[in-house]
Amino acid sequence: MSAKPVIVGGGPAGMSAAMTLARHGVPSMLLDEASRLGGVVYRGPLRQGVVLDYLGERYRDNMQSLHREFEQFRPQIDIRLNTRIIGGDASQLFALTEENLVQPIPYSQLLLAAGCHERSVPFPGWTLPGVIMLGGLQLQIKSGVVKPLGRTVLVGTGPLLPLVACQLHRAGAEVAGVYEASAFGRLAKEALALLNQPQLFLDGLSMVAYLKRHGIPLHYGWGVVEAHGDAELNEVTVAPYDADWRADLTLARRFPAQTLAVGYGFIPRTQLTQQMDLAHHYAEDGYLKPVNDDWQRSSRDNIHLAGDIGGLRGGEAAMLSGRIAALSMLRQLGKLDEQQAQSQRQACLSELASLLRFRKGVDSFTRRGLGQLALPTPDTVICRCEHATRQDIDTALEQGVNDLISLKMRTRVSMGDCQGKMCVGYCSDRLREHTGKHDVGWIRPRFPLDPLPFSAFSAIDAQQTEKV
């Protein structure tokens, strides 16, 4: 087995863990599927010479500071970029390398920091070209690759909405409006919790002021209803949402748009943790997440979790959780005694506490309403891979289906290439609404987690032949 701790995920959590290990003389292996480290938060532009002033001075400074600090420890870190983990078990991972070959990676100490993916919200027209996830759109402009086409409308909930709106406007895009599903009164109730992070609170106020100053309307208590177009998006319908996010169609507005960015939150990426048989539980919001203790240990002592994979808390909290996970590994490896590890962890926990209070306020403000489940019409596609519609799901529920596995068998939802990442949120919400149960099961991912050619296994075949 590898003597080096193996870290999956080169975002803030993984980078922080690798640096903490290196500070104590422990080299590590860091795997990431992207071509640059930093994760979706701090990856930066894909091309040299691209200036990202439109993302904001504080963001730029934080990103550059993280990468500068990491460079000091790079010689002690075996970095494997463009490497996608397609599976794993209790003793090894399977990675698809840059050369498109499957390589087994044994481990004795493992940190999973795979992050999260966006929660899909089906509605009529959501599969049209021109409709894009909000996080995906932000990643495009962060990478300095492309700006959205024409009039852009942002719908969803949370602080990412005004942030991306400001960044788009500064980048020269036309932002026609921002529609926050939660009412302003709910935000006002969380003011004390949000003041646990005064700088982030002030940043939020400055973003709202920026939108007002530049004539970009920000509507609270409004959400998406439908996207319209034949070959591509050309119009959007929005409407007021009530407290449970039921759309009032009598007050709906329809207007031209060429890009619709949709952002209704995120879900931890648990495909690998499920395949590795780690213990999981359901969060209040209904998503599945792996269990971890206050040392970031999973249900197996030698496998740690950090960042959004263990709960959605943001980039700064991800770095602290990565540091705590590394301290736990150092303690297990005998590089830190109990007192040293406890002392350093307590410093991290003290910083984390105010971030978590702030995050609790954000989560309360952006709490989803199940009324949004009524948006799809019978012919709206829910599972894009297998083209399963809302009518297919309704029929299955009428026939007595009451868990995700049975729904999968009856309708083929989650049986495509993405293995349910796009449809599992809606399907589990519908089942909970229909059955009244909190635990309706989850879609267990298959190996490989991503599609790959049979030729990718040639390296393993060659190794087996040599042994014979």
XYZ file of C-alpha atoms in Angstrom:
468
model
C 0.000 0.000 0.000
C 1.035 3.596 -0.558
C 2.963 4.958 2.412
C 1.771 8.410 1.419
C -1.672 9.581 2.476
C -3.860 9.815 -0.638
C -6.115 12.860 -1.083
C -8.979 12.873 -3.601
C -9.934 16.423 -4.570
C -7.662 19.384 -5.219
C -9.988 22.103 -3.969
C -9.532 24.182 -0.785
C -10.080 21.161 1.504
C -7.621 18.895 -0.297
C -4.989 21.616 -0.701
C -5.259 22.585 2.967
C -4.857 18.955 4.065
C -1.828 18.409 1.808
C -0.145 21.559 3.144
C -0.793 20.567 6.767
C 0.718 17.132 6.173
C 3.742 18.688 4.436
C 4.340 21.099 7.334
C 4.882 18.048 9.527
C 7.164 16.311 7.050
C 4.584 13.897 5.614
C 4.408 13.735 1.791
C 1.066 12.986 0.163
C -0.503 12.150 -3.191
C -3.129 14.645 -4.400
C -5.549 13.577 -7.165
C -7.865 15.935 -9.051
C -9.944 15.547 -12.193
C -9.283 19.126 -13.378
C -6.220 20.513 -15.133
C -5.539 22.998 -12.296
C -5.767 22.864 -8.519
C -8.137 25.069 -6.527
C -11.485 23.384 -7.099
C -14.424 25.262 -8.543
C -13.870 28.034 -5.988
C -10.175 28.850 -6.493
C -9.099 27.177 -9.744
C -8.647 30.423 -11.618
C -8.316 31.013 -15.378
C -7.409 28.138 -17.697
C -5.134 30.352 -19.819
C -2.115 32.381 -18.795
C -2.464 36.161 -18.942
C -6.225 36.224 -18.273
C -7.114 38.954 -15.757
C -10.187 38.256 -13.624
C -10.750 41.711 -12.119
C -14.505 41.323 -12.603
C -14.561 38.568 -9.933
C -13.681 41.052 -7.195
C -10.543 42.088 -5.365
C -11.120 39.967 -2.247
C -11.728 36.825 -4.280
C -8.591 37.442 -6.349
C -6.474 38.044 -3.242
C -7.769 34.902 -1.496
C -7.146 32.763 -4.570
C -3.627 34.072 -5.115
C -2.786 33.708 -1.417
C -3.882 30.054 -1.374
C -1.857 29.178 -4.476
C 1.237 31.056 -3.241
C 1.149 29.202 0.070
C 0.660 25.876 -1.678
C 3.688 26.444 -3.915
C 5.946 26.334 -0.836
C 4.938 22.706 -0.225
C 4.602 21.484 -3.815
C 7.876 19.449 -3.742
C 6.418 17.262 -0.990
C 3.126 16.621 -2.795
C 2.719 14.108 -5.641
C 0.110 15.950 -7.737
C -1.896 13.949 -10.286
C -4.085 16.292 -12.357
C -6.586 15.251 -15.049
C -7.090 12.096 -12.984
C -10.648 10.934 -12.369
C -11.502 8.446 -9.612
C -13.939 5.921 -11.062
C -14.263 3.598 -8.067
C -12.745 2.280 -4.893
C -12.948 -0.207 -2.044
C -11.484 -0.693 1.424
C -7.872 -0.904 0.224
C -7.515 0.836 -3.136
C -8.900 3.407 -5.543
C -9.233 3.076 -9.293
C -8.173 6.164 -11.228
C -8.635 7.038 -14.893
C -5.327 8.724 -15.701
C -4.499 11.519 -18.109
C -3.473 8.808 -20.600
C -7.012 7.343 -20.388
C -5.838 4.227 -18.545
C -7.246 2.722 -15.356
C -4.665 2.610 -12.577
C -5.150 1.058 -9.131
C -3.970 3.308 -6.291
C -3.524 1.452 -2.978
C -3.835 3.505 0.193
C -3.437 3.149 3.924
C -4.613 6.694 4.747
C -7.253 8.309 2.536
C -8.918 11.732 2.498
C -11.984 12.219 0.320
C -12.602 15.863 -0.549
C -14.662 15.449 -3.713
C -16.925 18.446 -3.085
C -20.517 18.720 -4.279
C -22.608 19.038 -7.412
C -25.564 21.255 -8.220
C -29.103 20.249 -7.375
C -31.200 19.963 -10.522
C -34.715 21.420 -10.471
C -36.853 20.114 -13.351
C -39.389 22.466 -14.916
C -40.831 22.748 -18.420
C -38.031 23.736 -20.798
C -35.121 23.052 -18.402
C -33.358 20.908 -21.023
C -33.320 23.660 -23.673
C -29.943 24.956 -24.938
C -29.427 28.252 -23.143
C -30.559 26.925 -19.753
C -27.513 26.364 -17.565
C -26.702 25.650 -13.929
C -25.676 28.778 -12.005
C -22.473 27.208 -10.673
C -21.536 26.015 -14.146
C -22.006 29.518 -15.502
C -19.831 30.965 -12.740
C -17.152 28.370 -13.460
C -17.120 29.495 -17.089
C -16.535 33.131 -16.224
C -14.017 32.227 -13.497
C -12.055 30.262 -16.076
C -12.059 33.241 -18.421
C -13.433 31.043 -21.185
C -16.775 32.421 -22.367
C -19.543 34.837 -21.438
C -23.258 33.953 -21.698
C -25.171 34.861 -24.819
C -27.598 37.805 -24.859
C -30.023 38.724 -22.068
C -29.234 36.618 -19.004
C -31.722 35.858 -16.224
C -30.674 34.328 -12.885
C -33.130 32.300 -10.795
C -32.654 30.264 -7.634
C -31.746 30.902 -4.031
C -28.734 31.797 -1.915
C -25.764 34.164 -1.908
C -24.414 32.789 -5.172
C -27.220 34.541 -7.075
C -26.218 38.198 -6.440
C -22.523 37.274 -6.532
C -22.727 35.780 -10.022
C -24.994 38.618 -11.179
C -22.346 41.193 -10.156
C -19.528 39.183 -11.730
C -21.444 38.780 -14.985
C -22.219 42.496 -15.175
C -18.606 43.475 -14.491
C -17.520 41.003 -17.178
C -19.714 42.799 -19.708
C -22.701 40.448 -19.858
C -26.286 41.731 -19.979
C -28.061 40.755 -16.729
C -31.809 41.243 -17.152
C -32.861 40.278 -13.620
C -32.248 38.186 -10.505
C -35.063 36.157 -8.940
C -34.530 34.872 -5.375
C -37.103 32.228 -4.416
C -37.065 33.013 -0.680
C -38.855 36.063 0.679
C -36.858 39.034 2.004
C -38.526 38.673 5.413
C -36.893 35.286 5.858
C -33.483 36.860 5.153
C -34.102 39.640 7.681
C -34.836 37.062 10.400
C -31.335 35.604 9.942
C -29.452 38.907 10.321
C -27.938 37.980 13.710
C -26.669 34.636 12.418
C -25.195 36.277 9.321
C -23.337 38.806 11.486
C -21.152 35.947 12.728
C -19.156 36.666 9.570
C -19.240 40.485 9.322
C -17.088 40.655 6.198
C -19.266 38.180 4.307
C -22.370 40.036 5.496
C -20.950 43.343 4.259
C -19.976 41.700 0.970
C -23.592 40.637 0.539
C -24.867 44.167 1.193
C -22.359 45.625 -1.267
C -23.492 43.179 -3.957
C -27.132 44.172 -3.488
C -26.112 47.841 -3.639
C -24.113 47.182 -6.834
C -27.138 45.607 -8.524
C -29.359 48.517 -7.523
C -26.777 51.073 -8.679
C -26.608 49.474 -12.127
C -30.342 49.031 -12.559
C -30.380 45.228 -12.268
C -33.657 44.223 -10.575
C -33.435 41.800 -7.635
C -36.794 40.196 -6.826
C -37.274 38.331 -3.537
C -39.955 35.639 -3.333
C -39.916 34.925 -7.078
C -38.847 31.798 -8.941
C -38.754 30.039 -12.270
C -41.867 28.511 -13.841
C -40.947 27.681 -17.429
C -38.326 28.162 -20.152
C -39.622 28.621 -23.707
C -38.101 27.988 -27.114
C -37.889 25.519 -29.981
C -34.254 24.845 -30.858
C -32.993 27.084 -28.033
C -34.141 29.338 -25.211
C -35.830 32.589 -26.196
C -38.223 33.378 -23.306
C -38.559 32.740 -19.568
C -41.600 32.715 -17.280
C -41.229 33.537 -13.574
C -43.839 33.947 -10.838
C -44.134 34.848 -7.146
C -43.462 31.922 -4.786
C -45.267 31.468 -1.476
C -43.513 30.314 1.728
C -43.488 26.722 0.445
C -42.336 27.820 -3.019
C -45.651 27.244 -4.781
C -45.793 29.450 -7.857
C -48.733 31.871 -8.210
C -49.359 31.506 -11.941
C -51.968 34.293 -11.958
C -49.106 36.792 -11.473
C -46.596 35.104 -13.778
C -44.377 37.242 -16.039
C -42.958 36.149 -19.394
C -40.103 37.997 -21.081
C -37.285 37.480 -23.632
C -34.010 35.841 -22.559
C -31.192 33.996 -24.308
C -29.544 32.553 -21.166
C -31.221 31.271 -18.009
C -28.946 30.387 -15.068
C -30.621 28.188 -12.444
C -29.155 27.737 -8.951
C -31.239 26.071 -6.254
C -28.422 24.695 -4.122
C -25.961 21.813 -4.036
C -25.721 18.147 -3.032
C -22.580 16.416 -1.676
C -20.830 14.152 -4.190
C -21.355 10.819 -2.465
C -20.945 8.460 -5.422
C -17.510 7.287 -4.260
C -18.313 7.197 -0.540
C -21.385 5.059 -1.252
C -19.442 2.674 -3.469
C -16.842 2.282 -0.704
C -19.589 1.259 1.756
C -19.063 4.140 4.178
C -21.918 4.962 6.546
C -24.311 7.721 5.406
C -27.288 9.595 6.788
C -29.855 12.100 5.545
C -29.388 15.808 6.116
C -32.328 18.028 7.045
C -32.601 19.147 3.429
C -33.137 15.544 2.323
C -29.789 14.903 0.657
C -27.518 12.003 1.550
C -24.134 12.656 3.141
C -21.436 10.423 4.630
C -21.052 10.269 8.401
C -17.980 11.905 9.923
C -16.894 12.681 13.494
C -15.198 15.755 14.961
C -11.835 14.554 13.599
C -13.366 14.311 10.090
C -13.116 10.516 10.253
C -15.660 8.520 8.278
C -17.109 5.223 9.525
C -13.624 3.794 8.794
C -10.821 5.251 10.901
C -8.312 5.469 8.029
C -10.714 7.241 5.646
C -11.349 10.934 6.339
C -13.764 13.422 4.758
C -13.325 17.163 4.233
C -15.100 19.980 2.472
C -18.601 19.917 1.020
C -18.671 16.137 0.620
C -19.413 15.970 4.358
C -21.897 18.863 4.398
C -22.351 22.116 2.493
C -20.401 24.808 4.367
C -18.347 26.776 1.821
C -14.699 27.294 0.886
C -13.314 28.701 4.155
C -14.911 25.926 6.209
C -13.581 23.402 3.684
C -10.010 24.532 4.349
C -10.493 24.171 8.108
C -12.033 20.708 7.773
C -9.123 19.669 5.512
C -6.681 20.847 8.171
C -8.524 18.899 10.902
C -8.534 15.747 8.758
C -4.776 16.097 8.211
C -4.212 16.533 11.975
C -6.140 13.323 12.564
C -3.996 11.476 10.025
C -0.817 12.874 11.592
C -2.029 11.656 14.970
C -2.688 8.177 13.562
C 0.739 8.131 11.901
C 2.450 9.102 15.157
C 3.685 12.455 13.807
C 1.703 14.404 16.416
C 0.985 13.371 19.972
C -2.536 13.600 21.375
C -2.015 16.927 23.127
C -0.501 18.621 20.042
C -3.242 17.325 17.790
C -6.002 18.339 20.202
C -4.566 21.842 20.618
C -4.257 22.492 16.876
C -7.693 21.016 16.173
C -9.280 23.239 18.821
C -7.914 26.337 17.058
C -9.567 25.129 13.847
C -12.845 24.361 15.601
C -12.944 27.855 17.124
C -12.659 29.403 13.639
C -15.165 26.922 12.267
C -17.803 27.688 14.892
C -18.605 31.201 13.644
C -18.610 29.980 10.041
C -21.126 27.285 10.937
C -23.382 29.782 12.722
C -23.247 31.957 9.602
C -23.955 28.929 7.415
C -26.925 27.955 9.556
C -28.410 31.385 8.898
C -27.859 30.985 5.145
C -29.418 27.504 5.193
C -32.450 28.773 7.094
C -32.958 31.654 4.658
C -32.588 29.422 1.588
C -34.611 26.485 2.947
C -36.266 24.822 -0.027
C -40.020 24.603 -0.431
C -41.537 21.398 -1.778
C -44.100 23.406 -3.749
C -41.504 23.577 -6.512
C -42.038 19.843 -7.156
C -45.300 20.768 -8.912
C -43.526 22.731 -11.671
C -42.955 19.849 -14.163
C -45.847 19.022 -16.470
C -46.598 15.348 -17.272
C -44.319 15.378 -20.331
C -41.406 17.201 -18.614
C -38.266 15.065 -18.696
C -36.949 14.283 -15.193
C -34.168 11.790 -15.999
C -32.310 13.232 -18.971
C -30.205 10.106 -19.547
C -33.162 7.686 -19.862
C -35.801 10.245 -20.920
C -38.094 9.359 -18.012
C -40.857 11.940 -17.595
C -42.909 13.179 -14.675
C -45.798 11.056 -15.976
C -43.613 7.949 -15.698
C -42.842 8.806 -12.068
C -46.484 9.660 -11.270
C -47.602 6.312 -12.691
C -45.017 4.417 -10.641
C -46.133 6.164 -7.441
C -49.779 5.353 -8.219
C -48.768 1.696 -8.635
C -47.344 1.561 -5.117
C -43.646 2.395 -5.541
C -42.331 3.869 -2.263
C -38.511 3.789 -2.474
C -35.821 4.900 -4.918
C -34.632 1.430 -5.897
C -38.167 0.369 -6.880
C -38.621 3.651 -8.763
C -35.387 2.979 -10.632
C -36.543 -0.528 -11.607
C -39.948 0.724 -12.733
C -38.930 3.853 -14.675
C -35.155 3.498 -15.422
C -34.369 6.782 -13.626
C -30.637 6.957 -12.756
C -29.696 4.104 -15.117
C -27.832 6.363 -17.543
C -24.293 7.697 -17.660
C -24.683 10.200 -14.804
C -26.060 7.494 -12.443
C -28.707 9.744 -10.984
C -26.734 12.920 -10.261
C -29.269 14.943 -12.277
C -32.537 13.289 -11.236
C -32.034 11.771 -7.782
C -32.845 15.011 -5.921
C -36.268 15.419 -7.543
C -37.076 11.701 -7.320
C -36.225 11.431 -3.621
C -38.207 14.602 -2.852
C -41.250 13.218 -4.674
C -41.013 9.934 -2.786
C -40.745 11.686 0.585
C -43.742 13.856 -0.301
C -45.721 10.825 -1.494
C -44.874 8.423 1.339
C -44.344 10.797 4.262
C -41.097 8.923 5.038
C -37.728 10.651 5.455
C -35.696 7.598 4.389
C -36.707 6.490 0.910
C -33.352 4.948 0.018
C -30.740 6.239 -2.385
C -29.335 5.251 -5.756
C -26.214 3.164 -5.178
C -23.587 4.035 -7.820
C -22.091 1.353 -10.015
C -18.486 0.848 -11.092
C -17.190 2.711 -13.034
C -18.588 5.983 -11.730
C -18.020 7.608 -15.151
C -18.160 6.130 -18.662
C -14.818 4.941 -20.046
C -13.581 2.821 -22.972
C -12.704 -0.869 -22.490
C -9.183 -0.018 -23.649
C -8.714 1.919 -20.400
C -8.254 -1.408 -18.600
C -5.296 -2.451 -20.767
C -2.752 -1.336 -18.130
C -4.371 -3.576 -15.503
C -4.548 -6.453 -17.997
C -0.842 -6.058 -18.690
C -0.028 -6.136 -14.971
C -2.067 -9.319 -14.482
C -0.350 -10.976 -17.470
C 3.095 -10.167 -16.020
C 2.124 -11.791 -12.705
C 1.073 -14.970 -14.509
